[in-house]
Short mmCIF file of C-alpha atoms in Angstrom, two decimals:
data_model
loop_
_atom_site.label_atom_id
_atom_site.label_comp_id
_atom_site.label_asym_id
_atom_site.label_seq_id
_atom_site.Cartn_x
_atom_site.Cartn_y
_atom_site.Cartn_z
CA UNK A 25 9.46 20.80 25.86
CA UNK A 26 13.16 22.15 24.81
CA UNK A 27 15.76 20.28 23.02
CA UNK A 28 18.34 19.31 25.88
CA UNK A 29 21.33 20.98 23.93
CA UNK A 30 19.51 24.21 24.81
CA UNK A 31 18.99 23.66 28.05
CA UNK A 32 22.67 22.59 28.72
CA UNK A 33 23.21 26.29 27.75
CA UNK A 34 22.30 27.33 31.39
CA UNK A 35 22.49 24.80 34.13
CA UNK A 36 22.57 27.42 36.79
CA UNK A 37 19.47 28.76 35.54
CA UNK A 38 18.10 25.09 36.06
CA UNK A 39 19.49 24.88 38.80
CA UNK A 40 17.96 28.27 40.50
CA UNK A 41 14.79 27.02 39.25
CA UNK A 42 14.62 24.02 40.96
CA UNK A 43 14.59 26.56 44.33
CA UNK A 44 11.58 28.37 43.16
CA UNK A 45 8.84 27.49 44.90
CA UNK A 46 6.09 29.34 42.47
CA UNK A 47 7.64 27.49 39.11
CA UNK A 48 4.62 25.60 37.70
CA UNK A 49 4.63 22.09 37.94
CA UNK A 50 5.21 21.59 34.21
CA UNK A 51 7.99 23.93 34.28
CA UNK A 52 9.49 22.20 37.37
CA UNK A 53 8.93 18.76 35.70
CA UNK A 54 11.37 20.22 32.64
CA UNK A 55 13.58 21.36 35.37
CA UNK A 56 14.07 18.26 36.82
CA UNK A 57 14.21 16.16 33.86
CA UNK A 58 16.50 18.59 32.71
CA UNK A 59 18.95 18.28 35.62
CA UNK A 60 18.64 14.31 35.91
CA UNK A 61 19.72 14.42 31.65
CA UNK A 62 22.97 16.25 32.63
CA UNK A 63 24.02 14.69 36.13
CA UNK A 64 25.76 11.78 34.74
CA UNK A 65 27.15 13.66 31.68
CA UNK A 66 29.18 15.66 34.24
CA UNK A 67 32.39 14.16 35.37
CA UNK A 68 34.46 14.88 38.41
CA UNK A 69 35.67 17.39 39.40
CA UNK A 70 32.79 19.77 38.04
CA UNK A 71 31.64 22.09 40.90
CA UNK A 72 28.19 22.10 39.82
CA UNK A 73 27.65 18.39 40.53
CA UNK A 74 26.89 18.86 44.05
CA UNK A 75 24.94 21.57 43.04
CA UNK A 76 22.68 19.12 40.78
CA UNK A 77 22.18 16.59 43.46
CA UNK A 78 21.19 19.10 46.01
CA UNK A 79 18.99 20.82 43.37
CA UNK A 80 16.94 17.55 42.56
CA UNK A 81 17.06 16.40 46.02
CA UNK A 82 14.89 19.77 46.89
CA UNK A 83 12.64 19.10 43.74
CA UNK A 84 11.71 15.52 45.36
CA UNK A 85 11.37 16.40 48.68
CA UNK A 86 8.68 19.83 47.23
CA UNK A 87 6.83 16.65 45.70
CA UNK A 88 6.69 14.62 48.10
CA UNK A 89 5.08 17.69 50.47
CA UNK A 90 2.83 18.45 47.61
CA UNK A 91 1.46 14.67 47.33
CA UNK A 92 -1.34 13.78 48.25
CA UNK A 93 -2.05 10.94 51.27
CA UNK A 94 -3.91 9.02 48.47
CA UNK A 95 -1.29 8.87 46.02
CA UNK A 96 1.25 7.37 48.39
CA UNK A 97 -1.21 5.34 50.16
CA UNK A 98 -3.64 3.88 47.12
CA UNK A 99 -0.91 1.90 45.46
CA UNK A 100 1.03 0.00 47.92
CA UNK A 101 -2.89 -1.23 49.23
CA UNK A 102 -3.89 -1.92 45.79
CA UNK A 103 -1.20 -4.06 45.41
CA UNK A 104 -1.21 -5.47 48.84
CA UNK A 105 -4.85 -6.84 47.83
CA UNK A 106 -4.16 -8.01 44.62
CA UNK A 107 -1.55 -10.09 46.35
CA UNK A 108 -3.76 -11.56 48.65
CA UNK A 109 -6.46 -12.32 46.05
CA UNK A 110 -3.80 -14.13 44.06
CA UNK A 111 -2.05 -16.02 46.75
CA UNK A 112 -4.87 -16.76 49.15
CA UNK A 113 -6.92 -19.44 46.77
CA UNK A 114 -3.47 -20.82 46.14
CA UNK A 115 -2.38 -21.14 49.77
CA UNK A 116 -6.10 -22.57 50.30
CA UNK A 117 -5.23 -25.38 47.60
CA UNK A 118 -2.01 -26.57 48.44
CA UNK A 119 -3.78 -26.67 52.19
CA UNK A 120 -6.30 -28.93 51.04
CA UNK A 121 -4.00 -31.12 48.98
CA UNK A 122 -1.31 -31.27 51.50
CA UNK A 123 -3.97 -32.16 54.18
CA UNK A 124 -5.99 -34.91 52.32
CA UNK A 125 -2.35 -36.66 51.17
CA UNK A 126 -1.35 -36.95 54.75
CA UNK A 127 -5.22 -38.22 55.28
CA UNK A 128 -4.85 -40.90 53.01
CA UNK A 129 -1.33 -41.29 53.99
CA UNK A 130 -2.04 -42.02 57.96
CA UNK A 131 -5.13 -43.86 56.19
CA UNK A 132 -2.89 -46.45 54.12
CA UNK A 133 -0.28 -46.36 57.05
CA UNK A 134 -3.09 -47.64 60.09
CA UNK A 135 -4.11 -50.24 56.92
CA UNK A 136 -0.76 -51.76 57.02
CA UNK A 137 -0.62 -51.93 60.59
CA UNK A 138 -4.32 -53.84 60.68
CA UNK A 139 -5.51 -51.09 63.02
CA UNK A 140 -9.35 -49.95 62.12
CA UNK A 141 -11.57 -47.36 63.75
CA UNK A 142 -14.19 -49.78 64.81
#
């Protein structure tokens, strides 16, 4: 990959590659990475800071027509089960133990009270 000070040389070069539609994905990776380096060195009222955001805003929008279902679908379920393997035995716990305390709670309670269940 280039040094960043030579690719600050040409930002509309960047920039016009972010458009190209053929660019390899390595070479549109260094494109983007080199445009999201210099956005936030720029300072108002640079012209080409519009220019930048629209630029990268293309670039994500290419990848997110280029991703697969399985990439954006795999990980949120992945995590969604993990979750539930973690929390379910948990919620099944504190179910148990809240039930048998009220149990012996209503238990102790009708004791006081003289009331049996014969």
């Amino acid at each position: 990959m280039k040094k960043y000070s030579e690719l600050t040389i040409d930002i509309k070069k960047s920039i016009a590659s972010a458009y190209d539609l053929n660019l390899p994905k390595k070479k549109m990776e260094e494109v983007k990475s080199h445009l999201a380096y210099i956005l936030p060195r720029l300072h108002e009222p640079n012209t080409l800071i519009n220019q930048i955001k629209e630029a990268l805003a293309f670039i994500h929008e290419q990848e997110g027509r280029t991703q697969s279902w399985k990439d954006w679908l795999v990980k949120p379920v992945l995590v969604a089960i993990a979750t539930g393997l973690i929390t379910a035995p948990i919620s099944f716990y504190v179910g148990i133990t809240i039930e048998k305390s009220k149990a012996a709670e209503c238990e102790a309670h009708t004791k006081n009270k003289g009331i049996t269940n014969q």
